[in-house]
Short mmCIF file of C-alpha atoms and ligand atoms in Angstrom, two decimals:
data_model
loop_
_atom_site.label_atom_id
_atom_site.label_comp_id
_atom_site.label_asym_id
_atom_site.label_seq_id
_atom_site.Cartn_x
_atom_site.Cartn_y
_atom_site.Cartn_z
CA MET A 155 -17.24 17.90 0.98
CA GLU A 156 -16.62 20.14 4.00
CA LYS A 157 -14.71 23.38 3.48
CA SER A 158 -11.95 22.46 5.92
CA THR A 159 -11.45 19.12 4.14
CA SER A 160 -11.13 20.67 0.69
CA LYS A 161 -8.77 23.31 2.07
CA PHE A 162 -6.61 20.59 3.62
CA ILE A 163 -6.48 18.67 0.31
CA ARG A 164 -5.67 21.80 -1.70
CA SER A 165 -2.84 22.88 0.54
CA PHE A 166 -1.35 19.39 0.67
CA MET A 167 -1.48 19.08 -3.13
CA ASP A 168 0.22 22.48 -3.47
CA TYR A 169 3.01 21.09 -1.33
CA VAL A 170 3.31 17.91 -3.44
CA LYS A 171 3.30 19.85 -6.72
CA ALA A 172 5.85 22.40 -5.52
CA ARG A 173 8.30 19.61 -4.67
CA ASP A 174 8.02 17.77 -8.01
CA PRO A 175 6.28 20.11 -10.43
CA PHE A 176 6.52 17.83 -13.48
CA GLN A 177 5.37 14.53 -11.99
CA LYS A 178 1.78 14.65 -13.29
CA GLU A 179 0.93 10.97 -12.92
CA PHE A 180 2.31 10.95 -9.39
CA HIS A 181 0.19 13.99 -8.46
CA GLN A 182 -2.89 12.24 -9.88
CA ALA A 183 -2.30 9.12 -7.77
CA VAL A 184 -1.58 11.12 -4.60
CA HIS A 185 -4.61 13.37 -5.09
CA GLU A 186 -6.95 10.39 -5.35
CA VAL A 187 -5.68 8.90 -2.11
CA VAL A 188 -5.58 12.19 -0.20
CA GLU A 189 -9.19 12.95 -1.20
CA SER A 190 -10.29 9.66 0.36
CA ILE A 191 -8.27 9.82 3.55
CA ALA A 192 -8.52 13.54 4.38
CA PRO A 193 -11.62 13.13 6.60
CA PHE A 194 -9.90 10.29 8.51
CA LEU A 195 -6.76 12.40 9.02
CA LEU A 196 -8.69 15.43 10.18
CA ASN A 197 -10.44 13.23 12.76
CA ASN A 198 -7.16 11.71 13.94
CA PRO A 199 -4.79 14.66 14.52
CA ASN A 200 -1.97 12.48 15.87
CA TYR A 201 -1.39 11.17 12.32
CA ASN A 202 -0.99 14.71 11.01
CA GLN A 203 1.27 15.69 13.88
CA SER A 204 3.65 12.92 12.96
CA LYS A 205 3.57 14.03 9.31
CA ILE A 206 2.26 10.71 8.11
CA LEU A 207 1.18 12.05 4.70
CA GLU A 208 4.44 13.88 4.05
CA ARG A 209 6.29 10.69 4.90
CA ILE A 210 4.08 8.28 2.97
CA ILE A 211 4.43 10.17 -0.32
CA GLU A 212 8.23 10.29 -0.04
CA PRO A 213 9.95 7.13 -1.33
CA GLU A 214 12.24 5.56 1.25
CA ARG A 215 14.84 5.25 -1.50
CA ILE A 216 15.13 5.73 -5.27
CA VAL A 217 17.90 4.18 -7.32
CA GLN A 218 18.54 5.36 -10.85
CA PHE A 219 21.23 3.82 -13.03
CA ARG A 220 22.72 3.54 -16.50
CA VAL A 221 21.89 0.46 -18.58
CA PRO A 222 24.22 0.11 -21.58
CA TRP A 223 23.65 -2.82 -23.98
CA THR A 224 24.47 -3.79 -27.54
CA ASN A 225 22.01 -4.81 -30.23
CA ASP A 226 22.48 -7.71 -32.66
CA LYS A 227 24.44 -5.47 -35.00
CA GLY A 228 26.85 -4.47 -32.24
CA VAL A 229 25.43 -0.94 -31.91
CA VAL A 230 25.51 0.38 -28.32
CA SER A 231 22.42 1.92 -26.67
CA VAL A 232 22.04 3.47 -23.25
CA ASN A 233 18.78 3.21 -21.32
CA ARG A 234 17.78 4.36 -17.87
CA GLY A 235 17.04 1.92 -15.08
CA PHE A 236 15.09 2.74 -11.90
CA ARG A 237 13.90 1.18 -8.67
CA VAL A 238 11.57 3.16 -6.43
CA GLU A 239 11.59 1.62 -2.93
CA MET A 240 8.50 3.36 -1.65
CA ASN A 241 7.48 1.86 1.68
CA SER A 242 8.63 -1.05 3.84
CA ALA A 243 6.31 -0.63 6.84
CA LEU A 244 4.47 -3.90 6.18
CA GLY A 245 7.22 -5.98 4.59
CA PRO A 246 10.02 -5.94 2.03
CA TYR A 247 9.51 -3.70 -1.01
CA LYS A 248 7.39 -5.56 -3.56
CA GLY A 249 6.23 -4.55 -7.02
CA GLY A 250 6.86 -5.05 -10.68
CA LEU A 251 9.33 -3.81 -13.26
CA ARG A 252 8.03 -2.01 -16.33
CA PHE A 253 9.96 -1.87 -19.61
CA HIS A 254 8.32 0.73 -21.84
CA PRO A 255 9.52 3.88 -23.64
CA THR A 256 7.19 6.07 -21.51
CA VAL A 257 8.83 5.01 -18.22
CA ASN A 258 10.08 7.94 -16.12
CA LEU A 259 10.18 8.82 -12.45
CA SER A 260 6.66 10.24 -12.37
CA ILE A 261 5.15 7.03 -13.76
CA LEU A 262 7.20 4.81 -11.44
CA LYS A 263 6.42 6.92 -8.37
CA PHE A 264 2.70 6.76 -9.14
CA LEU A 265 2.92 2.99 -9.60
CA ALA A 266 5.01 2.52 -6.45
CA PHE A 267 2.61 4.69 -4.44
CA GLU A 268 -0.41 2.69 -5.63
CA GLN A 269 1.46 -0.52 -4.92
CA VAL A 270 1.88 0.35 -1.22
CA PHE A 271 -1.91 0.48 -0.67
CA LYS A 272 -2.62 -2.42 -2.99
CA ASN A 273 -0.14 -4.65 -1.19
CA SER A 274 -1.58 -3.58 2.15
CA LEU A 275 -5.06 -4.65 0.96
CA THR A 276 -3.82 -8.18 0.22
CA SER A 277 -3.18 -8.60 4.00
CA LEU A 278 0.16 -10.26 3.15
CA PRO A 279 3.44 -8.96 4.62
CA LEU A 280 4.44 -6.85 1.60
CA GLY A 281 5.83 -3.33 1.36
CA GLY A 282 5.61 -1.43 -1.91
CA GLY A 283 7.97 -0.57 -4.74
CA LYS A 284 8.22 -0.35 -8.50
CA GLY A 285 10.93 -0.11 -11.10
CA GLY A 286 11.79 -0.46 -14.72
CA SER A 287 13.36 1.16 -17.70
CA ASP A 288 12.56 3.25 -20.77
CA PHE A 289 13.78 0.26 -22.84
CA ASP A 290 11.26 -0.82 -25.50
CA PRO A 291 11.17 -4.63 -25.89
CA LYS A 292 8.99 -4.31 -29.01
CA ASN A 293 10.75 -5.57 -32.19
CA LYS A 294 13.81 -6.69 -30.24
CA SER A 295 15.25 -10.20 -30.69
CA ASP A 296 15.36 -12.61 -27.74
CA ASN A 297 19.12 -12.12 -27.59
CA GLU A 298 18.79 -8.34 -27.45
CA VAL A 299 16.24 -8.61 -24.64
CA MET A 300 18.58 -11.01 -22.82
CA ARG A 301 21.57 -8.68 -23.09
CA PHE A 302 19.46 -5.77 -21.89
CA CYS A 303 18.12 -7.75 -18.91
CA GLN A 304 21.62 -8.89 -17.97
CA SER A 305 22.93 -5.34 -18.02
CA PHE A 306 19.90 -4.10 -16.04
CA MET A 307 20.33 -6.79 -13.36
CA THR A 308 24.09 -6.29 -13.12
CA GLU A 309 23.31 -3.01 -11.36
CA LEU A 310 19.92 -3.81 -9.79
CA GLN A 311 21.22 -6.93 -7.98
CA ARG A 312 23.08 -4.86 -5.38
CA HIS A 313 19.83 -3.16 -4.27
CA ILE A 314 17.44 -6.14 -4.05
CA GLY A 315 17.18 -9.47 -2.24
CA PRO A 316 14.55 -11.99 -1.08
CA ASN A 317 14.16 -10.18 2.27
CA THR A 318 14.76 -6.65 0.96
CA ASP A 319 13.08 -5.98 -2.35
CA ILE A 320 11.43 -8.53 -4.64
CA PRO A 321 10.65 -7.27 -8.16
CA ALA A 322 8.25 -8.96 -10.58
CA GLY A 323 6.73 -8.26 -14.01
CA ASP A 324 4.60 -5.42 -15.31
CA ILE A 325 4.12 -4.00 -18.82
CA GLY A 326 6.93 -5.31 -21.06
CA VAL A 327 8.24 -7.70 -18.42
CA GLY A 328 6.83 -11.24 -18.60
CA GLY A 329 8.12 -14.77 -18.17
CA ARG A 330 10.93 -14.34 -20.71
CA GLU A 331 12.36 -11.24 -19.05
CA ILE A 332 11.98 -12.61 -15.50
CA GLY A 333 13.99 -15.67 -16.65
CA PHE A 334 16.87 -13.56 -17.99
CA LEU A 335 16.84 -11.30 -14.91
CA PHE A 336 16.79 -14.25 -12.51
CA GLY A 337 19.63 -15.99 -14.36
CA GLN A 338 21.85 -12.94 -14.06
CA TYR A 339 21.02 -12.37 -10.38
CA LYS A 340 21.87 -16.00 -9.57
CA ARG A 341 25.12 -15.79 -11.53
CA ILE A 342 26.35 -12.66 -9.77
CA ARG A 343 25.17 -13.46 -6.25
CA ASN A 344 25.73 -17.20 -6.42
CA GLU A 345 22.45 -17.96 -4.67
CA PHE A 346 19.15 -19.49 -5.74
CA THR A 347 16.47 -17.55 -3.87
CA GLY A 348 13.01 -16.14 -4.38
CA VAL A 349 14.34 -12.70 -5.29
CA LEU A 350 11.91 -12.27 -8.18
CA THR A 351 8.34 -13.49 -8.60
CA GLY A 352 6.65 -14.58 -11.79
CA LYS A 353 9.33 -17.21 -12.26
CA GLY A 354 8.92 -20.30 -14.46
CA LEU A 355 7.17 -23.24 -12.79
CA GLU A 356 10.22 -25.49 -12.96
CA TRP A 357 12.49 -23.02 -11.16
CA GLY A 358 10.52 -21.62 -8.25
CA GLY A 359 7.47 -20.07 -9.88
CA SER A 360 3.94 -20.52 -8.55
CA LEU A 361 0.98 -22.06 -10.31
CA ILE A 362 -1.70 -19.43 -11.08
CA ARG A 363 0.78 -16.49 -10.97
CA PRO A 364 0.36 -15.77 -14.72
CA GLU A 365 -3.43 -15.97 -14.37
CA ALA A 366 -3.66 -14.11 -11.06
CA THR A 367 -4.14 -10.45 -12.04
CA GLY A 368 -6.78 -11.18 -14.69
CA TYR A 369 -8.60 -13.80 -12.62
CA GLY A 370 -8.49 -11.51 -9.59
CA ALA A 371 -10.07 -8.58 -11.46
CA VAL A 372 -12.90 -10.88 -12.56
CA TYR A 373 -13.34 -12.35 -9.06
CA PHE A 374 -13.58 -8.79 -7.73
CA ALA A 375 -16.22 -7.85 -10.33
CA GLU A 376 -18.10 -11.03 -9.46
CA GLU A 377 -18.16 -10.03 -5.77
CA MET A 378 -19.48 -6.55 -6.63
CA MET A 379 -22.21 -8.05 -8.80
CA LYS A 380 -23.12 -10.68 -6.19
CA ARG A 381 -24.03 -7.88 -3.75
CA LYS A 382 -26.65 -6.82 -6.30
CA GLY A 383 -27.84 -10.36 -7.00
CA GLU A 384 -26.13 -10.47 -10.39
CA SER A 385 -23.46 -12.55 -12.12
CA PHE A 386 -21.31 -12.70 -15.27
CA ASP A 387 -23.66 -15.18 -16.91
CA GLY A 388 -24.82 -13.76 -20.26
CA LYS A 389 -23.07 -10.40 -19.74
CA VAL A 390 -21.32 -8.65 -22.65
CA VAL A 391 -17.80 -7.67 -21.61
CA CYS A 392 -15.37 -5.19 -23.17
CA ILE A 393 -11.71 -5.81 -22.37
CA SER A 394 -8.85 -3.54 -23.35
CA GLY A 395 -5.32 -4.82 -23.74
CA SER A 396 -4.18 -8.23 -24.94
CA GLY A 397 -1.26 -8.90 -22.61
CA ASN A 398 -1.12 -11.18 -19.63
CA VAL A 399 -3.82 -9.40 -17.58
CA ALA A 400 -6.31 -9.10 -20.46
CA GLN A 401 -5.81 -12.69 -21.61
CA PHE A 402 -6.58 -14.26 -18.25
CA ALA A 403 -9.40 -11.83 -17.48
CA ALA A 404 -10.94 -13.01 -20.76
CA GLU A 405 -10.36 -16.66 -19.80
CA LYS A 406 -12.18 -16.25 -16.47
CA VAL A 407 -15.07 -14.27 -18.01
CA ILE A 408 -15.58 -17.06 -20.56
CA GLN A 409 -15.53 -19.65 -17.72
CA PHE A 410 -18.15 -17.58 -15.85
CA GLY A 411 -20.47 -17.54 -18.89
CA GLY A 412 -19.84 -13.97 -20.07
CA LYS A 413 -19.18 -12.90 -23.67
CA VAL A 414 -15.92 -11.01 -24.33
CA VAL A 415 -16.32 -8.85 -27.43
CA THR A 416 -13.19 -6.65 -27.53
CA MET A 417 -9.44 -6.76 -26.98
CA SER A 418 -6.82 -4.21 -28.00
CA ASP A 419 -3.17 -3.22 -28.25
CA SER A 420 -1.44 0.12 -28.64
CA SER A 421 -2.32 0.20 -32.38
CA GLY A 422 -6.11 -0.36 -32.12
CA PHE A 423 -8.90 -2.70 -30.99
CA ILE A 424 -10.84 -5.64 -32.39
CA HIS A 425 -14.60 -5.96 -31.97
CA ASP A 426 -15.93 -9.50 -32.31
CA PRO A 427 -19.70 -9.39 -31.68
CA ASP A 428 -19.87 -13.22 -31.75
CA GLY A 429 -17.56 -13.30 -28.74
CA ILE A 430 -13.96 -14.36 -28.24
CA ASP A 431 -14.35 -18.04 -27.35
CA ARG A 432 -11.76 -20.45 -25.94
CA GLU A 433 -10.33 -21.30 -29.35
CA LYS A 434 -10.02 -17.66 -30.41
CA LEU A 435 -8.44 -16.80 -27.06
CA ASP A 436 -5.86 -19.55 -27.60
CA TYR A 437 -5.05 -17.82 -30.89
CA VAL A 438 -4.62 -14.45 -29.09
CA MET A 439 -2.31 -16.09 -26.53
CA GLU A 440 -0.16 -17.65 -29.24
CA LEU A 441 -0.18 -14.38 -31.23
CA LYS A 442 0.86 -12.20 -28.29
CA ASN A 443 3.06 -14.53 -26.22
CA ILE A 444 4.85 -16.55 -28.88
CA SER A 445 4.78 -14.94 -32.32
CA ARG A 446 4.58 -11.47 -30.67
CA GLY A 447 2.31 -10.07 -33.39
CA ARG A 448 -0.38 -7.35 -33.42
CA ILE A 449 -4.07 -7.73 -32.45
CA LYS A 450 -5.01 -6.58 -35.99
CA GLU A 451 -4.08 -10.09 -37.15
CA TYR A 452 -7.04 -11.44 -35.11
CA ALA A 453 -9.43 -9.34 -37.21
CA GLU A 454 -7.80 -10.58 -40.41
CA ARG A 455 -8.11 -14.20 -39.29
CA TYR A 456 -11.67 -14.12 -37.95
CA GLY A 457 -13.08 -11.40 -40.24
CA CYS A 458 -14.28 -9.05 -37.48
CA ILE A 459 -14.07 -5.29 -36.99
CA TYR A 460 -10.68 -3.65 -36.35
CA LYS A 461 -10.50 0.04 -35.42
CA VAL A 462 -7.08 1.49 -35.88
CA GLY A 463 -5.78 3.91 -33.23
CA GLU A 464 -8.97 3.66 -31.13
CA ARG A 465 -9.90 2.25 -27.71
CA PRO A 466 -12.84 -0.12 -27.21
CA TRP A 467 -15.03 2.07 -24.95
CA SER A 468 -17.55 3.00 -27.67
CA VAL A 469 -18.70 -0.64 -27.87
CA LYS A 470 -21.93 -1.41 -26.00
CA CYS A 471 -21.31 -3.64 -22.99
CA ASP A 472 -22.52 -4.55 -19.49
CA VAL A 473 -19.07 -4.86 -17.96
CA ALA A 474 -15.78 -3.12 -18.84
CA LEU A 475 -12.39 -4.47 -17.78
CA PRO A 476 -9.64 -1.97 -18.62
CA CYS A 477 -6.49 -4.12 -18.68
CA ALA A 478 -4.10 -2.05 -20.80
CA THR A 479 -2.48 0.96 -19.10
CA GLU A 480 -2.94 4.21 -17.14
CA ASN A 481 -5.39 6.90 -18.26
CA GLU A 482 -6.94 4.78 -21.00
CA ILE A 483 -10.51 5.88 -20.19
CA ASN A 484 -11.16 9.61 -20.34
CA GLN A 485 -14.31 11.52 -19.40
CA GLU A 486 -15.85 11.27 -22.86
CA GLU A 487 -15.27 7.53 -22.99
CA ALA A 488 -16.65 7.10 -19.46
CA THR A 489 -19.81 8.96 -20.49
CA MET A 490 -20.11 6.74 -23.54
CA LEU A 491 -19.78 3.58 -21.44
CA LEU A 492 -22.52 4.80 -19.10
CA LYS A 493 -24.80 5.86 -21.96
CA ASN A 494 -24.44 2.41 -23.51
CA GLY A 495 -25.58 0.79 -20.26
CA CYS A 496 -22.28 -0.36 -18.75
CA GLU A 497 -22.84 -1.07 -15.05
CA VAL A 498 -19.61 -2.62 -13.85
CA ILE A 499 -15.98 -1.50 -14.20
CA SER A 500 -13.17 -3.55 -12.67
CA GLU A 501 -9.68 -2.25 -13.36
CA GLY A 502 -7.08 -4.86 -14.31
CA ALA A 503 -4.59 -2.10 -15.16
CA ASN A 504 -3.14 0.50 -12.79
CA MET A 505 -5.05 3.83 -12.79
CA PRO A 506 -6.64 3.27 -16.24
CA SER A 507 -9.41 5.83 -15.60
CA THR A 508 -8.69 9.56 -15.49
CA PRO A 509 -10.05 11.45 -12.44
CA GLU A 510 -12.78 12.91 -14.68
CA ALA A 511 -13.79 9.42 -15.80
CA VAL A 512 -13.93 8.23 -12.18
CA HIS A 513 -16.12 11.21 -11.38
CA GLU A 514 -18.57 10.11 -14.12
CA PHE A 515 -18.66 6.53 -12.78
CA HIS A 516 -19.38 7.81 -9.29
CA LYS A 517 -22.05 10.19 -10.54
CA GLY A 518 -23.66 7.28 -12.41
CA ARG A 519 -23.59 5.22 -9.16
CA ILE A 520 -22.34 2.17 -11.04
CA LEU A 521 -20.10 -0.57 -9.63
CA TYR A 522 -16.62 0.84 -10.10
CA ALA A 523 -13.51 -0.86 -8.66
CA PRO A 524 -10.17 0.95 -8.78
CA GLY A 525 -7.05 -0.96 -9.80
CA LYS A 526 -5.46 -0.99 -6.37
CA ALA A 527 -8.31 -3.22 -5.17
CA ALA A 528 -9.35 -5.02 -8.34
CA ASN A 529 -5.91 -5.92 -9.70
CA ALA A 530 -4.31 -6.86 -6.37
CA GLY A 531 -4.58 -10.55 -7.28
CA GLY A 532 -1.30 -10.43 -9.20
CA VAL A 533 0.83 -9.21 -6.35
CA ALA A 534 -1.13 -11.38 -3.92
CA VAL A 535 -0.07 -14.52 -5.76
CA SER A 536 3.45 -13.09 -5.92
CA GLY A 537 3.26 -13.01 -2.11
CA LEU A 538 2.15 -16.65 -2.19
CA GLU A 539 5.07 -17.45 -4.52
CA MET A 540 7.41 -15.92 -1.91
CA SER A 541 5.89 -18.08 0.83
CA GLN A 542 6.30 -21.23 -1.26
CA ASN A 543 9.92 -20.28 -2.03
CA SER A 544 10.68 -19.74 1.67
CA MET A 545 9.16 -23.09 2.59
CA ARG A 546 10.66 -24.74 -0.51
CA ILE A 547 7.38 -26.38 -1.42
CA ASN A 548 4.86 -25.99 -4.26
CA TRP A 549 1.15 -25.65 -3.72
CA THR A 550 -1.36 -27.12 -6.17
CA ARG A 551 -3.36 -25.04 -8.65
CA GLU A 552 -6.48 -25.45 -6.52
CA GLU A 553 -4.65 -24.36 -3.36
CA VAL A 554 -3.29 -21.16 -4.95
CA ASP A 555 -6.48 -20.31 -6.84
CA GLY A 556 -8.50 -20.88 -3.67
CA ARG A 557 -6.25 -18.55 -1.69
CA LEU A 558 -6.43 -15.93 -4.49
CA HIS A 559 -10.22 -16.11 -4.48
CA THR A 560 -10.33 -15.73 -0.70
CA ILE A 561 -7.98 -12.71 -0.83
CA MET A 562 -10.10 -10.99 -3.51
CA LYS A 563 -13.26 -11.59 -1.46
CA SER A 564 -11.59 -10.16 1.62
CA ILE A 565 -10.41 -7.04 -0.26
CA HIS A 566 -13.97 -6.59 -1.49
CA GLU A 567 -15.29 -6.85 2.07
CA MET A 568 -12.74 -4.29 3.31
CA CYS A 569 -13.79 -1.87 0.54
CA VAL A 570 -17.43 -2.31 1.48
CA SER A 571 -16.82 -1.78 5.17
CA TYR A 572 -14.77 1.40 4.64
CA GLY A 573 -16.60 2.74 1.56
CA LYS A 574 -20.31 2.06 2.18
CA HIS A 575 -22.66 5.04 2.18
CA ASN A 576 -25.88 5.18 4.20
CA ASN A 577 -27.98 4.41 1.12
CA GLY A 578 -26.01 1.17 0.54
CA TRP A 579 -23.97 2.43 -2.41
CA VAL A 580 -20.26 1.65 -2.10
CA ASN A 581 -17.52 4.08 -3.04
CA TYR A 582 -14.84 1.47 -3.74
CA VAL A 583 -12.19 4.16 -4.25
CA ASP A 584 -12.62 5.53 -0.73
CA GLY A 585 -12.98 2.01 0.65
CA ALA A 586 -9.73 0.80 -0.92
CA ASN A 587 -7.77 3.93 -0.05
CA VAL A 588 -8.84 4.12 3.57
CA ALA A 589 -8.51 0.37 4.22
CA GLY A 590 -5.10 0.27 2.52
CA PHE A 591 -3.86 3.43 4.21
CA VAL A 592 -4.90 2.68 7.80
CA LYS A 593 -2.81 -0.49 7.99
CA VAL A 594 0.33 1.16 6.58
CA ALA A 595 -0.10 4.30 8.68
CA LYS A 596 -0.53 2.30 11.91
CA ALA A 597 2.63 0.31 11.17
CA MET A 598 4.55 3.52 10.41
CA MET A 599 3.36 5.10 13.66
CA ALA A 600 4.45 2.01 15.62
CA GLN A 601 7.88 2.03 13.97
CA GLY A 602 8.66 5.65 14.90
CA TYR A 603 9.72 8.47 12.63
CA VAL A 604 11.27 6.45 9.83
N1 LIG B 973 3.03 -5.36 -11.59
C1 LIG B 973 2.01 -6.01 -10.87
C2 LIG B 973 1.17 -4.98 -10.14
O1 LIG B 973 0.97 -3.90 -10.65
C3 LIG B 973 2.50 -7.16 -10.01
C4 LIG B 973 3.56 -6.83 -9.01
C5 LIG B 973 4.14 -8.04 -8.29
O2 LIG B 973 3.71 -9.16 -8.53
O3 LIG B 973 5.04 -7.83 -7.49
O4 LIG B 973 0.64 -5.19 -9.08
#
C-alpha cells in the first residue's frame, strides 16, 4: 500500500476513534471499508472535498428508548431499544432488529454501516439501518416475548413506516417476533402496510424470505467456485450457527450435493462426520424453531461428537460457512482452516471474521466472501417482499428464488469487476466495498450536503 494511502487511512481512523472511543465493532467495520476505498477517494478529490466519508459514517438519526415490560410473574424489567437510521441516499432505511444481551450502540452502528453497502449491492432501492434491544429472548415464554415486542413497538412505531424505515429480523428476531411487532404496529397506526419484512406468508410475507440469507450465501459460494471450475458436489462443509441462516445454508448445500458436518450454538458445536442429511436437518429445524432447545441434543440423538464451548473451525473441511455472529473466526482459527485445506469461505453472518482472520484468508489466496456481499440475499428478498406488498400481489417460490439467484450472481460480478487483481485473483472485500460505496456516494453527491 502506498504511503499516502496508509497515512490517509490512519488519520481518518484517528478521527473516528476520537469521536466514539469505545465503539470497537464500529471502528472495525469502518476500517475495513476505508482500507478498500481510500485509493478511490484519493483519485477522486471531489468526494473528499464534500466530506463524503465523514458524512457516510455518521448516522442520519439514532433513536434510543426505554422498553419496560413485565414477566409472567408480574416482575418489571427495563430494556433499551434502539434504531440506527444510517443512510437513506438509495431508499428508505432498511435493516433488521437484533434482540440479544450484547446489543449496544457500537454493535448496531457497525451493523447499520455494513447494511448500507450490502443494500446498495443488491441494486434495489434500499437505504440502510439497524436496530434492536439488549433483551434476551432465551428462556422467555411466548407471552413474555409478546409483551416485550408490544412495548418495543409502542415507541418504535412513531419512527418507522413503509416509506420511511422498514425493519426486519436478525439474531433473536424471527417469525414469532415479527408477528408480535407487526400486530402492535397495526393496532396503534390502524393501517395494514409492509412496514416490516419477514412477515408470515398469510399476512404479507414473501415466499423464500426465511430461506434467502442461507440460500444466498451458498449461491454466492457457488459463483466463486464456478469461476475456478468447481462446485459443491462432494465438498465437506463446516457451518456455524443453527438459526435461520445456518439452517437454510445447510439445506442448499445438501441440495447441491455437499456434505454438512458441523452446526453450532452459543454453548458448543456438533460434528457429524456422516453428514447432516435432510432428515437430521428437519430435526435441527424442529429443535431450534419449535422446541427451542440446544444443539447438544442433536449429538445425544444421533450419537455424534459434541464439543462444549468450542467453535467448529478445527474440523477439516473444503468450505466454511460462518452463519452465527460477528468475530467468530479469529486468526488462529483462520490458520487452522487454511492448514486443513479449506478453500472457500462465504459469510452468512455479519462480520464473522476478525481483521486478522481476513488477513490470513487473503494471504492464503483462497475464495473469501465478506458478509456484506455473501449474506445480502436476506435483505434482497426483503426488498422483494416490499415490492410485492406495494403491488399487493404474491410471487411464486420459483419467481422469488429466481430473482434471488440473479441478484447474488450480479453481486458476485460486481465484486469481480471492482476487486480483480492482474493475476486473476479476486479480493472480494475490496470489490464489495468499492462497488457498494460508489453507488451510495454518487447518490449522496447528487442530493447535496445532506
Ligand atoms: N438482518 C438481515 C441482514 O443482516 C436482514 C435485514 C432485512 O431483511 O432487512 O441483512
